[in-house]
């Protein structure tokens, strides 16, 4: 991964409380896994920024190297990588996602 791409990713992750690297945009996810994470975050009332990796192939490949995680979507909270769809879904089912968000100072409207 090139240094400018890594810096762009770092800037987004550190500059935004909740970031979802996804296929599509929050209003129109372009894969079921991205859509599932968007639905969970929206259900919790969590404000987040969606980064459409389909619009930028360098970001799409760069985020995989950055996190050492091979799939998209990828959720970051306060600069920390939480995981992909399966992990986020499991954390949500167990009530852990709302707890992690709250612990990190992210407002959660519902749980």
mmCIF file of C-alpha atoms in Angstrom:
data_model
loop_
_atom_site.group_PDB
_atom_site.id
_atom_site.type_symbol
_atom_site.label_atom_id
_atom_site.label_comp_id
_atom_site.label_asym_id
_atom_site.label_seq_id
_atom_site.Cartn_x
_atom_site.Cartn_y
_atom_site.Cartn_z
ATOM 1 C CA UNK A 1 0.000 0.000 0.000
ATOM 2 C CA UNK A 2 1.314 3.411 -0.893
ATOM 3 C CA UNK A 3 1.997 5.931 1.832
ATOM 4 C CA UNK A 4 -0.583 8.470 0.553
ATOM 5 C CA UNK A 5 -3.331 5.809 0.640
ATOM 6 C CA UNK A 6 -2.335 4.709 4.135
ATOM 7 C CA UNK A 7 -2.385 8.345 5.279
ATOM 8 C CA UNK A 8 -5.828 8.924 3.732
ATOM 9 C CA UNK A 9 -7.164 5.875 5.568
ATOM 10 C CA UNK A 10 -5.577 6.982 8.867
ATOM 11 C CA UNK A 11 -7.007 10.485 8.456
ATOM 12 C CA UNK A 12 -10.531 9.163 7.944
ATOM 13 C CA UNK A 13 -10.321 6.681 10.811
ATOM 14 C CA UNK A 14 -8.870 9.143 13.305
ATOM 15 C CA UNK A 15 -11.009 12.074 12.170
ATOM 16 C CA UNK A 16 -14.384 10.352 12.507
ATOM 17 C CA UNK A 17 -15.828 8.528 15.519
ATOM 18 C CA UNK A 18 -17.525 5.730 13.553
ATOM 19 C CA UNK A 19 -16.423 4.786 10.031
ATOM 20 C CA UNK A 20 -17.715 1.967 7.872
ATOM 21 C CA UNK A 21 -15.652 1.012 4.840
ATOM 22 C CA UNK A 22 -18.358 -0.527 2.693
ATOM 23 C CA UNK A 23 -19.542 -1.379 -0.790
ATOM 24 C CA UNK A 24 -21.918 1.404 -1.785
ATOM 25 C CA UNK A 25 -23.125 4.222 0.432
ATOM 26 C CA UNK A 26 -25.261 4.080 3.593
ATOM 27 C CA UNK A 27 -28.391 5.103 1.668
ATOM 28 C CA UNK A 28 -27.733 2.448 -1.005
ATOM 29 C CA UNK A 29 -25.457 -0.416 0.073
ATOM 30 C CA UNK A 30 -24.277 -2.525 -2.848
ATOM 31 C CA UNK A 31 -23.808 -5.810 -1.018
ATOM 32 C CA UNK A 32 -25.772 -7.646 1.627
ATOM 33 C CA UNK A 33 -22.974 -7.612 4.178
ATOM 34 C CA UNK A 34 -22.542 -3.837 3.950
ATOM 35 C CA UNK A 35 -26.316 -3.459 4.120
ATOM 36 C CA UNK A 36 -26.505 -5.579 7.268
ATOM 37 C CA UNK A 37 -23.948 -3.428 9.110
ATOM 38 C CA UNK A 38 -25.672 -0.223 7.953
ATOM 39 C CA UNK A 39 -28.979 -1.596 9.246
ATOM 40 C CA UNK A 40 -27.436 -2.435 12.640
ATOM 41 C CA UNK A 41 -25.832 1.001 13.015
ATOM 42 C CA UNK A 42 -29.008 2.768 11.923
ATOM 43 C CA UNK A 43 -31.024 0.614 14.317
ATOM 44 C CA UNK A 44 -28.779 1.727 17.161
ATOM 45 C CA UNK A 45 -29.123 5.343 16.048
ATOM 46 C CA UNK A 46 -25.367 5.654 15.672
ATOM 47 C CA UNK A 47 -24.111 8.439 13.413
ATOM 48 C CA UNK A 48 -21.430 7.094 11.100
ATOM 49 C CA UNK A 49 -19.542 7.860 7.924
ATOM 50 C CA UNK A 50 -19.671 5.362 5.100
ATOM 51 C CA UNK A 51 -16.710 5.138 2.744
ATOM 52 C CA UNK A 52 -17.610 3.589 -0.618
ATOM 53 C CA UNK A 53 -14.673 1.359 -1.525
ATOM 54 C CA UNK A 54 -16.185 0.702 -4.957
ATOM 55 C CA UNK A 55 -15.553 4.331 -5.873
ATOM 56 C CA UNK A 56 -11.827 4.097 -5.120
ATOM 57 C CA UNK A 57 -9.941 0.852 -5.893
ATOM 58 C CA UNK A 58 -6.853 2.104 -4.022
ATOM 59 C CA UNK A 59 -8.894 2.503 -0.828
ATOM 60 C CA UNK A 60 -10.601 -0.852 -1.447
ATOM 61 C CA UNK A 61 -7.279 -2.697 -1.504
ATOM 62 C CA UNK A 62 -5.563 -0.356 0.950
ATOM 63 C CA UNK A 63 -8.056 -0.889 3.762
ATOM 64 C CA UNK A 64 -7.542 -4.653 3.544
ATOM 65 C CA UNK A 65 -3.794 -4.197 4.031
ATOM 66 C CA UNK A 66 -4.268 -1.522 6.681
ATOM 67 C CA UNK A 67 -6.436 -3.740 8.887
ATOM 68 C CA UNK A 68 -4.932 -7.069 7.825
ATOM 69 C CA UNK A 69 -8.548 -8.138 7.240
ATOM 70 C CA UNK A 70 -9.449 -9.555 3.815
ATOM 71 C CA UNK A 71 -13.109 -8.592 3.523
ATOM 72 C CA UNK A 72 -15.369 -5.575 3.353
ATOM 73 C CA UNK A 73 -17.266 -4.102 5.165
ATOM 74 C CA UNK A 74 -14.942 -3.016 7.952
ATOM 75 C CA UNK A 75 -16.126 -1.044 10.976
ATOM 76 C CA UNK A 76 -13.891 1.331 12.935
ATOM 77 C CA UNK A 77 -14.898 3.030 16.187
ATOM 78 C CA UNK A 78 -12.722 5.806 17.611
ATOM 79 C CA UNK A 79 -9.793 4.606 15.519
ATOM 80 C CA UNK A 80 -10.114 0.935 16.510
ATOM 81 C CA UNK A 81 -10.998 -1.803 14.034
ATOM 82 C CA UNK A 82 -13.962 -3.795 15.376
ATOM 83 C CA UNK A 83 -14.451 -6.248 12.528
ATOM 84 C CA UNK A 84 -16.512 -7.160 9.531
ATOM 85 C CA UNK A 85 -20.160 -8.075 9.107
ATOM 86 C CA UNK A 86 -20.132 -11.384 11.002
ATOM 87 C CA UNK A 87 -18.337 -9.922 14.014
ATOM 88 C CA UNK A 88 -20.512 -6.794 14.099
ATOM 89 C CA UNK A 89 -23.672 -8.908 13.760
ATOM 90 C CA UNK A 90 -22.594 -11.199 16.606
ATOM 91 C CA UNK A 91 -21.610 -8.278 18.843
ATOM 92 C CA UNK A 92 -25.003 -6.694 18.162
ATOM 93 C CA UNK A 93 -26.917 -9.893 19.006
ATOM 94 C CA UNK A 94 -25.037 -10.234 22.293
ATOM 95 C CA UNK A 95 -25.512 -6.555 23.198
ATOM 96 C CA UNK A 96 -21.757 -6.023 23.042
ATOM 97 C CA UNK A 97 -21.799 -3.548 20.164
ATOM 98 C CA UNK A 98 -23.936 -1.002 22.004
ATOM 99 C CA UNK A 99 -21.732 -1.437 25.081
ATOM 100 C CA UNK A 100 -18.495 -0.908 23.119
ATOM 101 C CA UNK A 101 -19.911 2.164 21.405
ATOM 102 C CA UNK A 102 -21.096 3.631 24.725
ATOM 103 C CA UNK A 103 -17.786 2.829 26.426
ATOM 104 C CA UNK A 104 -15.974 4.706 23.679
ATOM 105 C CA UNK A 105 -18.246 7.743 24.070
ATOM 106 C CA UNK A 106 -20.403 7.186 20.991
ATOM 107 C CA UNK A 107 -24.069 7.966 21.585
ATOM 108 C CA UNK A 108 -26.378 5.004 21.087
ATOM 109 C CA UNK A 109 -30.089 5.776 20.782
ATOM 110 C CA UNK A 110 -31.315 2.214 21.263
ATOM 111 C CA UNK A 111 -30.009 -1.225 22.067
#
